[in-house]
mmCIF file of C-alpha atoms in Angstrom:
data_model
loop_
_atom_site.group_PDB
_atom_site.id
_atom_site.type_symbol
_atom_site.label_atom_id
_atom_site.label_comp_id
_atom_site.label_asym_id
_atom_site.label_seq_id
_atom_site.Cartn_x
_atom_site.Cartn_y
_atom_site.Cartn_z
ATOM 1 C CA PRO A 768 14.189 42.343 -131.207
ATOM 2 C CA ARG A 769 17.868 42.789 -131.979
ATOM 3 C CA SER A 770 17.273 43.561 -135.654
ATOM 4 C CA THR A 771 14.269 44.528 -137.703
ATOM 5 C CA LEU A 772 13.913 44.167 -141.439
ATOM 6 C CA PHE A 773 11.347 46.695 -142.537
ATOM 7 C CA PRO A 774 8.467 45.430 -144.668
ATOM 8 C CA TYR A 775 9.192 48.268 -147.100
ATOM 9 C CA THR A 776 11.821 46.159 -148.820
ATOM 10 C CA THR A 777 11.672 47.067 -152.486
ATOM 11 C CA LEU A 778 12.096 44.597 -155.304
ATOM 12 C CA PHE A 779 12.395 45.901 -158.816
ATOM 13 C CA ARG A 780 13.648 44.762 -162.151
ATOM 14 C CA SER A 781 16.064 46.693 -164.292
ATOM 15 C CA ASN A 782 16.502 46.729 -168.032
ATOM 16 C CA HIS A 783 20.247 47.364 -168.192
ATOM 17 C CA LYS A 784 22.511 45.081 -170.269
ATOM 18 C CA SER A 785 23.970 43.018 -167.436
ATOM 19 C CA ASN A 786 20.610 42.341 -165.772
ATOM 20 C CA GLN A 787 19.824 38.636 -165.437
ATOM 21 C CA ASP A 788 16.354 37.155 -165.986
ATOM 22 C CA GLY A 789 14.740 36.019 -162.762
ATOM 23 C CA LYS A 790 17.042 38.137 -160.582
ATOM 24 C CA PHE A 791 16.030 41.314 -158.815
ATOM 25 C CA HIS A 792 17.472 44.587 -157.607
ATOM 26 C CA LEU A 793 16.789 44.865 -153.886
ATOM 27 C CA LYS A 794 16.729 47.777 -151.444
ATOM 28 C CA LEU A 795 16.818 46.796 -147.769
ATOM 29 C CA THR A 796 16.301 48.987 -144.731
ATOM 30 C CA ILE A 797 17.406 47.261 -141.532
ATOM 31 C CA MET A 798 17.068 48.622 -138.014
ATOM 32 C CA SER A 799 19.801 47.024 -135.947
ATOM 33 C CA GLN A 800 21.899 48.309 -133.087
ATOM 34 C CA GLU A 801 24.247 45.361 -133.573
ATOM 35 C CA LEU A 802 24.903 46.226 -137.234
ATOM 36 C CA LYS A 803 25.210 49.961 -136.490
ATOM 37 C CA LYS A 804 28.064 49.219 -134.086
ATOM 38 C CA MET A 805 30.021 47.484 -136.863
ATOM 39 C CA ASN A 806 31.930 49.228 -139.604
ATOM 40 C CA LYS A 807 30.403 49.142 -143.085
ATOM 41 C CA ILE A 808 32.513 46.207 -144.299
ATOM 42 C CA GLN A 809 31.732 44.063 -141.243
ATOM 43 C CA SER A 810 27.991 44.736 -141.392
ATOM 44 C CA THR A 811 27.866 44.082 -145.135
ATOM 45 C CA LYS A 812 29.712 40.766 -144.714
ATOM 46 C CA LYS A 813 27.269 39.708 -142.006
ATOM 47 C CA ILE A 814 24.226 40.574 -144.135
ATOM 48 C CA TYR A 815 25.715 38.863 -147.191
ATOM 49 C CA SER A 816 26.422 35.711 -145.160
ATOM 50 C CA ILE A 817 22.772 35.615 -144.056
ATOM 51 C CA LEU A 818 21.504 36.211 -147.605
ATOM 52 C CA ASP A 819 24.060 33.915 -149.255
ATOM 53 C CA GLU A 820 21.623 31.583 -151.046
ATOM 54 C CA GLU A 821 19.265 34.398 -152.053
ATOM 55 C CA LEU A 822 22.162 36.421 -153.472
ATOM 56 C CA GLU A 823 23.269 33.436 -155.511
ATOM 57 C CA LYS A 824 19.839 32.556 -156.905
ATOM 58 C CA TYR A 825 17.564 35.605 -156.879
ATOM 59 C CA ILE A 826 19.373 38.907 -156.324
ATOM 60 C CA HIS A 827 21.253 40.785 -159.045
ATOM 61 C CA SER A 828 22.100 43.819 -156.908
ATOM 62 C CA ILE A 829 21.407 44.979 -153.383
ATOM 63 C CA GLN A 830 21.373 48.340 -151.603
ATOM 64 C CA ILE A 831 21.451 48.253 -147.807
ATOM 65 C CA LEU A 832 20.544 51.004 -145.361
ATOM 66 C CA ILE A 833 21.194 50.347 -141.677
ATOM 67 C CA ILE A 834 19.358 52.618 -139.252
#
């Protein structure tokens, strides 16, 4: 496969002031040669475009690690 999203994706809630009910903090680890070849801004834009609806509805913050 070109890219692999590890099943160790972590979802957690936070209790800080700006946290929104029903939205999660997300840590993603993605193995992708395609994304590794891009600079950080390009790879982040690509991931955000794929997760567009989820970011709008369910995700408060996201941390991404590309390996």
